[in-house]
Amino acid sequence: MSNNPKSFYNQTDYNSGRSGSGGGGSSRASAAVIHKPDEVSAADLLPPPPYSPDPTRKSSESNRTYGSTEQQHGLLSQQAQLPFSQKKASAPALTSPNYHQSQQEPVSIPITYERLPPSSSSSPRRRSNGDPGCCRKWCKYLFAAILIWLVLLMYSDQIGLTPPPSSGHSPTHMCSSNAVAWEELPRMIDFERNVEVVLSGTVSSGRIVVNPIEARHGGTIFSEVQFKPNDLDQDMTFDVEQRGDTTFLKIQMPKELNDEDCVHLNMEIRLPYSADNVRIVASSNVDVLVHPFVKDVSSVDIQTANGHIELDRWSGETIRLVTSHRDIKIGQIIAGNSIYIENSNAAIYINENSEAKHRIDIRNANGLIEALGRLVADDNIKIQTSNELVQLEHLVADDIFVENANKPVRIKVVESKVQVVVKTSNAPIDLYVAEEKNIRVVVSTSSAPVNLHMVINLIYHHQSV
């Protein structure tokens, strides 16, 4: 039998019942009278057979549980499903009185969730068990390692993690491998602000590096002395003294060294940001290298002998650089007061512009003086040497004095408001004086020509013998 109630009228029982209605009484009484829809009355109507599932269709346990969200982790938990299931089971079944009463199991409606693909821009979701994942754990460790590295980098100058920088000049003499270290001298000496180092006696070789730093904490002096023979330290002493905001370090080396003796000094001064004064007085054979200053330092005084002096950049009030028998190399220096540079038997190189509020004084003997940049002073500029060339690019001051002996003087441009004096002997002079009114120009040499370029309105005196 078909499950559709309307198909009852198309079956053979409907037609056979009409054809048997004219037979015997017993057959009429037992057979149901079937009318066509247009011939039936309201009293003769019977309800259609109730709907029943096809018995040939197999039912399985999977059909009853299909769509159930129970035991499906990640959608709805069992605790959230429990009240919903109880309410649903306790609801009364709605049946029509005209239909056959039949007990049927409630049909579960399948619920599906379409999971969206993870977005690359969104942050990773926390897992259901609260675990943030390996990526987030490793990020914490990485962040902590970066912080530790930054702290070590910031304070490495205090704890001595970075080696002293090279001065660019290897010491002229180094002790042999069997030399011993001076244990009494501390490896590190801390100071708060200003520093003064005085090295007396004799050393075979040495190097002092001044390294200005931007850190706001105090400075540190790193020192190392090697010597031989082993009993040479009996003539070596040191003393550390604090006077106000200045730390004094005095090191006494042996007064004399034999041919077999050797003393080598290696020192680095890490200058704090708050420093205003630096003074270094070293014995012979010690090179001094000054790294660029990070801010103005009021006073810088460096004195050595038979040692190089190199200073890249400085600004402050006064600067004094003195050595002998080794070159002095200077970058840009700007002084609020004065600049003083002295050497002998070696060259002085000024590679960039230098300015002073009052005066610039450069003195040499038997050594070259070369200034490739502008030398500017409000009051006066004085340059003296002998037996070597004087090569100057541009001089600007009220009073300018340049003197040499037995070697030429070459000045490309001179600007002065009061006086220009250039002298030498037995060598030529090349000079160009910029236009300025009412200035005095004196050019003097002997046994050599003078090449002078200047404009009118000058008081000129030339003397050549």
Short mmCIF file of C-alpha atoms in Angstrom, two decimals:
data_model
loop_
_atom_site.label_atom_id
_atom_site.label_comp_id
_atom_site.label_asym_id
_atom_site.label_seq_id
_atom_site.Cartn_x
_atom_site.Cartn_y
_atom_site.Cartn_z
CA MET A 1 0.00 0.00 0.00
CA SER A 2 1.25 3.44 -0.85
CA ASN A 3 1.95 5.92 1.88
CA ASN A 4 -0.07 8.62 0.18
CA PRO A 5 -3.68 8.67 1.51
CA LYS A 6 -5.02 10.12 -1.76
CA SER A 7 -3.84 7.09 -3.69
CA PHE A 8 -6.58 5.09 -1.99
CA TYR A 9 -9.11 6.30 -4.50
CA ASN A 10 -7.04 5.02 -7.40
CA GLN A 11 -6.81 1.46 -6.15
CA THR A 12 -8.82 -1.49 -7.40
CA ASP A 13 -10.69 -1.84 -4.09
CA TYR A 14 -12.43 1.41 -4.74
CA ASN A 15 -13.92 0.23 -8.05
CA SER A 16 -14.65 -3.36 -6.94
CA GLY A 17 -16.65 -2.09 -4.00
CA ARG A 18 -18.99 -0.13 -6.27
CA SER A 19 -19.52 -3.03 -8.61
CA GLY A 20 -20.48 -5.43 -5.73
CA SER A 21 -23.14 -3.12 -4.23
CA GLY A 22 -26.01 -4.87 -6.23
CA GLY A 23 -25.33 -8.47 -4.88
CA GLY A 24 -26.77 -10.41 -1.84
CA GLY A 25 -27.54 -8.89 1.57
CA SER A 26 -24.68 -10.57 3.36
CA SER A 27 -22.17 -9.32 0.86
CA ARG A 28 -23.65 -5.81 0.99
CA ALA A 29 -23.56 -5.87 4.74
CA SER A 30 -19.95 -7.04 4.93
CA ALA A 31 -18.55 -4.89 2.07
CA ALA A 32 -17.92 -1.25 2.69
CA VAL A 33 -19.73 1.14 0.45
CA ILE A 34 -17.26 3.29 -1.36
CA HIS A 35 -18.39 6.49 -3.03
CA LYS A 36 -16.64 8.73 -5.36
CA PRO A 37 -15.77 12.06 -3.92
CA ASP A 38 -18.71 13.84 -5.61
CA GLU A 39 -21.23 11.24 -4.31
CA VAL A 40 -20.18 11.02 -0.67
CA SER A 41 -21.87 12.84 2.15
CA ALA A 42 -20.34 14.26 5.28
CA ALA A 43 -21.67 11.36 7.38
CA ASP A 44 -20.07 8.79 5.13
CA LEU A 45 -16.59 10.34 5.24
CA LEU A 46 -13.85 8.28 6.87
CA PRO A 47 -10.37 9.52 7.56
CA PRO A 48 -7.57 8.35 5.27
CA PRO A 49 -5.25 5.68 6.58
CA PRO A 50 -2.57 7.10 8.86
CA TYR A 51 1.03 7.66 7.70
CA SER A 52 3.39 4.90 8.65
CA PRO A 53 7.04 4.48 7.64
CA ASP A 54 8.00 2.00 5.05
CA PRO A 55 8.76 -1.29 6.81
CA THR A 56 11.22 -2.25 4.05
CA ARG A 57 13.39 0.76 4.87
CA LYS A 58 16.19 -0.11 7.20
CA SER A 59 16.70 1.93 10.30
CA SER A 60 20.08 2.22 11.90
CA GLU A 61 21.43 3.62 15.04
CA SER A 62 23.36 6.17 13.03
CA ASN A 63 20.08 7.68 11.70
CA ARG A 64 18.82 8.35 15.18
CA THR A 65 22.07 9.93 16.26
CA TYR A 66 22.70 11.85 13.04
CA GLY A 67 22.86 15.56 13.80
CA SER A 68 23.22 15.02 17.51
CA THR A 69 25.75 17.41 19.03
CA GLU A 70 26.42 15.14 21.98
CA GLN A 71 29.98 13.77 22.12
CA GLN A 72 31.10 16.29 19.50
CA HIS A 73 33.82 18.25 21.23
CA GLY A 74 34.44 21.78 20.07
CA LEU A 75 30.76 22.55 19.24
CA LEU A 76 28.68 22.35 22.39
CA SER A 77 29.74 20.78 25.65
CA GLN A 78 27.69 18.06 27.31
CA GLN A 79 26.84 20.33 30.21
CA ALA A 80 25.36 22.91 27.86
CA GLN A 81 23.33 20.19 26.07
CA LEU A 82 21.84 18.66 29.23
CA PRO A 83 19.16 21.28 30.08
CA PHE A 84 18.15 21.54 26.43
CA SER A 85 17.71 17.76 26.15
CA GLN A 86 15.65 17.48 29.34
CA LYS A 87 13.30 20.27 28.34
CA LYS A 88 12.85 18.70 24.96
CA ALA A 89 12.06 15.26 26.41
CA SER A 90 9.51 16.56 28.91
CA ALA A 91 7.43 18.42 26.32
CA PRO A 92 4.05 16.63 25.56
CA ALA A 93 3.61 15.03 22.18
CA LEU A 94 0.98 16.71 19.99
CA THR A 95 -1.21 14.19 18.15
CA SER A 96 -4.49 14.56 16.34
CA PRO A 97 -7.50 12.60 17.74
CA ASN A 98 -8.39 11.57 14.23
CA TYR A 99 -5.05 9.84 13.70
CA HIS A 100 -3.85 6.54 14.92
CA GLN A 101 -1.89 6.88 18.20
CA SER A 102 1.66 5.67 17.66
CA GLN A 103 4.75 6.09 19.83
CA GLN A 104 7.62 7.57 17.79
CA GLU A 105 11.07 8.62 18.82
CA PRO A 106 11.88 12.31 18.45
CA VAL A 107 13.95 13.04 15.41
CA SER A 108 17.16 15.01 16.05
CA ILE A 109 17.79 17.95 13.77
CA PRO A 110 21.36 17.98 12.50
CA ILE A 111 23.33 21.07 13.47
CA THR A 112 26.46 21.83 11.52
CA TYR A 113 28.98 24.61 11.99
CA GLU A 114 31.12 25.80 9.18
CA ARG A 115 34.54 26.66 10.56
CA LEU A 116 36.07 29.75 8.93
CA PRO A 117 39.69 29.60 7.77
CA PRO A 118 42.06 31.38 10.14
CA SER A 119 42.92 34.91 9.13
CA SER A 120 46.56 35.82 8.72
CA SER A 121 46.03 39.26 10.27
CA SER A 122 44.23 38.05 13.38
CA SER A 123 46.08 36.94 16.45
CA PRO A 124 46.24 33.22 17.24
CA ARG A 125 43.30 32.01 19.31
CA ARG A 126 43.82 30.45 22.68
CA ARG A 127 43.23 26.75 22.66
CA SER A 128 40.26 25.15 24.46
CA ASN A 129 42.51 23.79 27.23
CA GLY A 130 44.00 27.25 27.94
CA ASP A 131 47.38 26.54 26.30
CA PRO A 132 48.58 29.66 24.40
CA GLY A 133 50.73 27.54 22.12
CA CYS A 134 54.44 27.11 21.57
CA CYS A 135 54.78 30.29 19.54
CA ARG A 136 53.60 32.53 22.35
CA LYS A 137 55.80 30.75 24.88
CA TRP A 138 58.90 31.20 22.74
CA CYS A 139 58.02 34.87 22.18
CA LYS A 140 58.24 35.44 25.94
CA TYR A 141 61.67 33.82 26.11
CA LEU A 142 62.86 35.80 23.09
CA PHE A 143 61.63 39.08 24.56
CA ALA A 144 63.40 38.35 27.85
CA ALA A 145 66.64 37.52 26.01
CA ILE A 146 66.48 40.83 24.12
CA LEU A 147 66.06 42.76 27.37
CA ILE A 148 69.04 41.01 28.94
CA TRP A 149 71.15 41.73 25.86
CA LEU A 150 70.24 45.44 25.96
CA VAL A 151 71.15 45.68 29.64
CA LEU A 152 74.52 44.01 29.03
CA LEU A 153 75.17 46.30 26.09
CA MET A 154 74.36 49.41 28.14
CA TYR A 155 76.54 48.50 31.10
CA SER A 156 79.31 46.61 29.30
CA ASP A 157 81.64 49.55 29.74
CA GLN A 158 81.37 49.24 33.52
CA ILE A 159 81.84 45.51 33.76
CA GLY A 160 84.60 45.39 31.17
CA LEU A 161 82.94 43.20 28.53
CA THR A 162 84.27 45.15 25.56
CA PRO A 163 87.97 45.26 24.75
CA PRO A 164 89.80 48.60 24.52
CA PRO A 165 89.68 50.02 20.98
CA SER A 166 92.80 50.13 18.88
CA SER A 167 94.54 53.46 18.42
CA GLY A 168 95.51 52.76 14.83
CA HIS A 169 99.24 52.86 15.80
CA SER A 170 100.91 49.76 17.12
CA PRO A 171 103.34 50.48 19.93
CA THR A 172 106.87 51.00 18.76
CA HIS A 173 108.12 48.38 21.20
CA MET A 174 106.40 45.45 22.86
CA CYS A 175 107.64 43.24 25.64
CA SER A 176 108.37 39.62 24.82
CA SER A 177 106.05 36.76 25.68
CA ASN A 178 107.80 35.99 28.97
CA ALA A 179 106.82 39.38 30.46
CA VAL A 180 104.63 39.38 33.57
CA ALA A 181 101.66 41.57 34.51
CA TRP A 182 101.74 44.12 37.30
CA GLU A 183 99.20 42.66 39.71
CA GLU A 184 99.18 45.54 42.18
CA LEU A 185 97.66 48.00 39.70
CA PRO A 186 93.86 47.48 39.64
CA ARG A 187 92.40 46.33 36.35
CA MET A 188 89.53 48.81 36.73
CA ILE A 189 89.39 52.14 38.55
CA ASP A 190 86.01 53.87 38.64
CA PHE A 191 85.57 57.63 38.82
CA GLU A 192 82.54 59.90 38.82
CA ARG A 193 83.23 62.89 36.59
CA ASN A 194 86.65 64.40 35.76
CA VAL A 195 89.96 62.59 35.50
CA GLU A 196 93.68 63.39 35.55
CA VAL A 197 96.34 60.78 34.77
CA VAL A 198 100.02 61.48 35.36
CA LEU A 199 102.55 58.87 34.22
CA SER A 200 106.11 59.50 35.44
CA GLY A 201 109.33 57.64 34.82
CA THR A 202 110.29 55.64 31.75
CA VAL A 203 108.38 53.06 29.74
CA SER A 204 109.45 51.16 26.67
CA SER A 205 106.10 51.68 24.94
CA GLY A 206 102.54 52.57 25.79
CA ARG A 207 99.13 53.60 24.58
CA ILE A 208 96.39 55.63 26.24
CA VAL A 209 92.94 55.73 24.65
CA VAL A 210 90.34 58.31 25.70
CA ASN A 211 86.89 56.99 24.81
CA PRO A 212 83.98 59.38 25.57
CA ILE A 213 80.70 57.53 26.13
CA GLU A 214 77.08 58.65 26.20
CA ALA A 215 76.16 56.74 29.36
CA ARG A 216 75.10 58.94 32.27
CA HIS A 217 76.88 56.88 34.92
CA GLY A 218 80.50 57.36 35.96
CA GLY A 219 83.65 56.55 34.04
CA THR A 220 86.24 53.78 34.27
CA ILE A 221 90.01 53.53 33.79
CA PHE A 222 91.21 50.17 32.44
CA SER A 223 94.92 49.63 32.94
CA GLU A 224 97.41 46.87 32.20
CA VAL A 225 101.18 46.98 32.67
CA GLN A 226 103.58 44.25 31.52
CA PHE A 227 107.24 44.22 32.41
CA LYS A 228 110.39 42.17 32.62
CA PRO A 229 112.50 41.18 34.48
CA ASN A 230 110.26 40.08 37.31
CA ASP A 231 111.88 42.25 39.98
CA LEU A 232 111.30 45.48 38.05
CA ASP A 233 108.04 46.15 39.91
CA GLN A 234 110.02 47.19 42.97
CA ASP A 235 110.44 50.61 41.33
CA MET A 236 106.75 50.85 40.27
CA THR A 237 104.05 52.51 42.37
CA PHE A 238 100.61 54.05 41.88
CA ASP A 239 98.26 56.29 43.83
CA VAL A 240 94.57 57.18 43.43
CA GLU A 241 93.32 60.42 44.97
CA GLN A 242 89.99 62.19 44.90
CA ARG A 243 89.90 65.99 44.89
CA GLY A 244 86.41 67.35 44.59
CA ASP A 245 84.87 66.01 41.39
CA THR A 246 88.28 65.07 39.89
CA THR A 247 89.98 61.68 40.27
CA PHE A 248 93.80 61.73 40.16
CA LEU A 249 95.73 58.61 39.10
CA LYS A 250 99.49 58.83 39.49
CA ILE A 251 101.67 56.00 38.19
CA GLN A 252 105.41 55.95 38.84
CA MET A 253 107.52 53.84 36.49
CA PRO A 254 111.25 53.11 36.86
CA LYS A 255 113.39 56.18 36.28
CA GLU A 256 115.77 54.34 33.97
CA LEU A 257 115.63 51.14 31.94
CA ASN A 258 118.51 48.98 30.79
CA ASP A 259 118.67 47.44 27.36
CA GLU A 260 117.22 44.18 28.67
CA ASP A 261 114.42 45.85 30.63
CA CYS A 262 110.93 46.35 29.23
CA VAL A 263 107.79 48.08 30.49
CA HIS A 264 104.64 48.35 28.38
CA LEU A 265 101.48 50.29 29.36
CA ASN A 266 98.03 49.80 27.89
CA MET A 267 95.27 52.08 29.23
CA GLU A 268 91.75 53.07 28.26
CA ILE A 269 89.85 55.95 29.87
CA ARG A 270 86.10 55.71 29.36
CA LEU A 271 85.01 59.27 29.90
CA PRO A 272 81.49 59.75 31.30
CA TYR A 273 78.95 62.10 29.78
CA SER A 274 79.22 64.48 32.74
CA ALA A 275 82.98 65.07 32.37
CA ASP A 276 84.22 68.65 31.99
CA ASN A 277 87.99 68.30 32.38
CA VAL A 278 90.50 65.75 31.07
CA ARG A 279 94.23 65.98 31.67
CA ILE A 280 96.83 63.41 30.62
CA VAL A 281 100.55 63.89 31.25
CA ALA A 282 102.50 60.89 30.01
CA SER A 283 106.16 60.05 29.94
CA SER A 284 107.98 59.33 26.72
CA ASN A 285 107.03 56.64 24.20
CA VAL A 286 103.29 56.78 24.97
CA ASP A 287 100.72 57.33 22.18
CA VAL A 288 97.46 59.08 23.00
CA LEU A 289 94.31 58.56 20.95
CA VAL A 290 91.18 60.59 21.67
CA HIS A 291 87.91 59.37 20.17
CA PRO A 292 85.22 61.89 19.12
CA PHE A 293 83.60 63.63 22.08
CA VAL A 294 79.86 63.19 22.43
CA LYS A 295 79.36 66.63 24.02
CA ASP A 296 81.27 69.76 25.00
CA VAL A 297 84.16 69.16 27.41
CA SER A 298 85.43 72.39 28.89
CA SER A 299 89.14 71.64 29.11
CA VAL A 300 91.35 69.03 27.41
CA ASP A 301 95.09 68.92 28.17
CA ILE A 302 97.23 66.13 26.66
CA GLN A 303 101.02 66.07 26.94
CA THR A 304 103.38 63.32 25.92
CA ALA A 305 106.80 62.85 24.31
CA ASN A 306 107.88 60.57 21.48
CA GLY A 307 104.24 59.60 21.10
CA HIS A 308 101.50 60.19 18.54
CA ILE A 309 98.48 62.34 19.38
CA GLU A 310 95.26 61.88 17.44
CA LEU A 311 92.04 63.74 18.16
CA ASP A 312 89.07 63.45 15.83
CA ARG A 313 86.46 65.93 17.10
CA TRP A 314 86.18 68.17 20.15
CA SER A 315 84.33 71.27 21.36
CA GLY A 316 84.72 73.17 24.61
CA GLU A 317 86.62 76.12 26.07
CA THR A 318 90.35 75.37 25.89
CA ILE A 319 92.47 72.60 24.37
CA ARG A 320 96.19 71.96 24.67
CA LEU A 321 98.06 69.25 22.72
CA VAL A 322 101.83 68.83 23.15
CA THR A 323 104.21 66.11 21.95
CA SER A 324 107.55 65.65 20.21
CA HIS A 325 109.11 63.41 17.56
CA ARG A 326 105.70 62.01 16.59
CA ASP A 327 102.89 63.44 14.46
CA ILE A 328 99.82 65.26 15.71
CA LYS A 329 96.61 64.70 13.73
CA ILE A 330 93.53 66.77 14.46
CA GLY A 331 90.00 66.80 13.08
CA GLN A 332 87.40 69.46 13.83
CA ILE A 333 87.93 71.44 17.04
CA ILE A 334 85.85 74.39 18.27
CA ALA A 335 87.06 76.34 21.30
CA GLY A 336 85.19 78.97 23.23
CA ASN A 337 88.52 80.41 24.34
CA SER A 338 91.80 79.18 22.82
CA ILE A 339 93.59 76.41 20.89
CA TYR A 340 97.24 75.56 21.58
CA ILE A 341 99.18 72.91 19.60
CA GLU A 342 102.90 72.23 19.96
CA ASN A 343 105.28 69.71 18.41
CA SER A 344 108.91 69.30 17.42
CA ASN A 345 110.70 67.20 14.83
CA ALA A 346 107.39 65.87 13.48
CA ALA A 347 104.34 67.11 11.59
CA ILE A 348 101.12 68.80 12.64
CA TYR A 349 98.09 67.95 10.49
CA ILE A 350 94.79 69.82 10.84
CA ASN A 351 92.36 68.11 8.48
CA GLU A 352 89.16 70.06 9.15
CA ASN A 353 87.95 73.49 10.22
CA SER A 354 89.09 74.85 13.59
CA GLU A 355 87.60 77.81 15.40
CA ALA A 356 88.50 79.73 18.56
CA LYS A 357 86.82 82.66 20.20
CA HIS A 358 90.10 84.40 21.08
CA ARG A 359 93.27 82.87 19.64
CA ILE A 360 94.85 79.94 17.82
CA ASP A 361 98.51 79.20 18.56
CA ILE A 362 100.33 76.49 16.57
CA ARG A 363 104.05 75.98 17.17
CA ASN A 364 106.50 73.53 15.67
CA ALA A 365 110.21 73.13 15.16
CA ASN A 366 111.73 71.21 12.28
CA GLY A 367 108.26 69.96 11.41
CA LEU A 368 105.56 70.44 8.81
CA ILE A 369 102.41 72.46 9.54
CA GLU A 370 99.47 71.67 7.26
CA ALA A 371 95.92 72.97 7.68
CA LEU A 372 93.46 71.86 5.04
CA GLY A 373 90.43 73.59 6.55
CA ARG A 374 89.65 77.09 7.78
CA LEU A 375 91.39 78.46 10.86
CA VAL A 376 89.16 81.13 12.40
CA ALA A 377 89.78 83.25 15.51
CA ASP A 378 88.23 86.50 16.62
CA ASP A 379 91.47 87.96 17.98
CA ASN A 380 94.67 86.48 16.56
CA ILE A 381 96.26 83.49 14.84
CA LYS A 382 99.94 82.71 15.36
CA ILE A 383 101.75 79.93 13.43
CA GLN A 384 105.49 79.23 13.76
CA THR A 385 107.83 76.51 12.52
CA SER A 386 111.24 76.05 10.94
CA ASN A 387 112.96 73.99 8.30
CA GLU A 388 109.70 72.55 7.00
CA LEU A 389 106.84 73.67 4.77
CA VAL A 390 103.92 75.74 6.03
CA GLN A 391 100.81 74.94 3.97
CA LEU A 392 97.61 76.78 4.99
CA GLU A 393 94.24 76.88 3.28
CA HIS A 394 92.32 79.80 4.80
CA LEU A 395 93.05 82.10 7.75
CA VAL A 396 90.51 84.48 9.31
CA ALA A 397 91.41 86.76 12.27
CA ASP A 398 92.02 90.38 13.17
CA ASP A 399 95.75 89.82 13.64
CA ILE A 400 97.57 87.07 11.69
CA PHE A 401 101.23 86.14 12.17
CA VAL A 402 102.98 83.33 10.23
CA GLU A 403 106.72 82.67 10.54
CA ASN A 404 109.06 80.08 9.06
CA ALA A 405 112.75 79.63 8.35
CA ASN A 406 114.50 78.05 5.39
CA LYS A 407 111.28 76.64 3.96
CA PRO A 408 108.38 78.06 1.93
CA VAL A 409 105.13 79.53 3.21
CA ARG A 410 101.95 79.00 1.16
CA ILE A 411 98.63 80.54 2.16
CA LYS A 412 95.71 80.48 -0.26
CA VAL A 413 93.44 83.03 1.45
CA VAL A 414 93.96 85.48 4.32
CA GLU A 415 91.17 87.59 5.79
CA SER A 416 92.16 90.19 8.34
CA LYS A 417 90.84 93.49 9.66
CA VAL A 418 94.02 94.79 11.33
CA GLN A 419 97.32 93.18 10.31
CA VAL A 420 98.90 90.34 8.31
CA VAL A 421 102.56 89.43 8.88
CA VAL A 422 104.22 86.58 6.93
CA LYS A 423 107.95 85.89 7.28
CA THR A 424 110.48 83.28 6.19
CA SER A 425 114.06 83.05 5.00
CA ASN A 426 115.74 81.51 1.97
CA ALA A 427 112.38 80.34 0.65
CA PRO A 428 109.48 81.77 -1.37
CA ILE A 429 106.14 83.05 -0.10
CA ASP A 430 102.78 82.58 -1.83
CA LEU A 431 99.99 84.67 -0.34
CA TYR A 432 96.55 85.99 -1.26
CA VAL A 433 95.03 88.74 0.89
CA ALA A 434 91.27 89.20 0.62
CA GLU A 435 89.84 92.69 0.16
CA GLU A 436 89.66 94.70 3.35
CA LYS A 437 90.17 98.40 4.05
CA ASN A 438 92.87 99.94 6.18
CA ILE A 439 94.85 96.82 7.09
CA ARG A 440 98.61 96.43 7.37
CA VAL A 441 100.37 93.68 5.38
CA VAL A 442 104.02 92.76 6.01
CA VAL A 443 105.68 90.08 3.84
CA SER A 444 109.37 89.33 4.45
CA THR A 445 111.82 86.78 2.99
CA SER A 446 115.37 86.57 1.70
CA SER A 447 116.95 85.15 -1.43
CA ALA A 448 113.58 84.03 -2.78
CA PRO A 449 110.58 85.50 -4.60
CA VAL A 450 107.29 86.64 -3.10
CA ASN A 451 104.04 85.90 -4.91
CA LEU A 452 101.51 88.27 -3.34
CA HIS A 453 97.94 88.87 -4.51
CA MET A 454 96.04 91.75 -2.92
CA VAL A 455 93.82 94.72 -3.71
CA ILE A 456 94.44 98.44 -3.29
CA ASN A 457 93.91 100.50 -0.14
CA LEU A 458 96.52 98.45 1.67
CA ILE A 459 99.62 99.51 3.51
CA TYR A 460 102.20 97.16 1.99
CA HIS A 461 105.78 96.55 3.00
CA HIS A 462 108.03 94.08 1.17
CA GLN A 463 111.55 93.33 2.19
CA SER A 464 113.79 91.04 0.17
CA VAL A 465 117.50 90.81 0.52
#
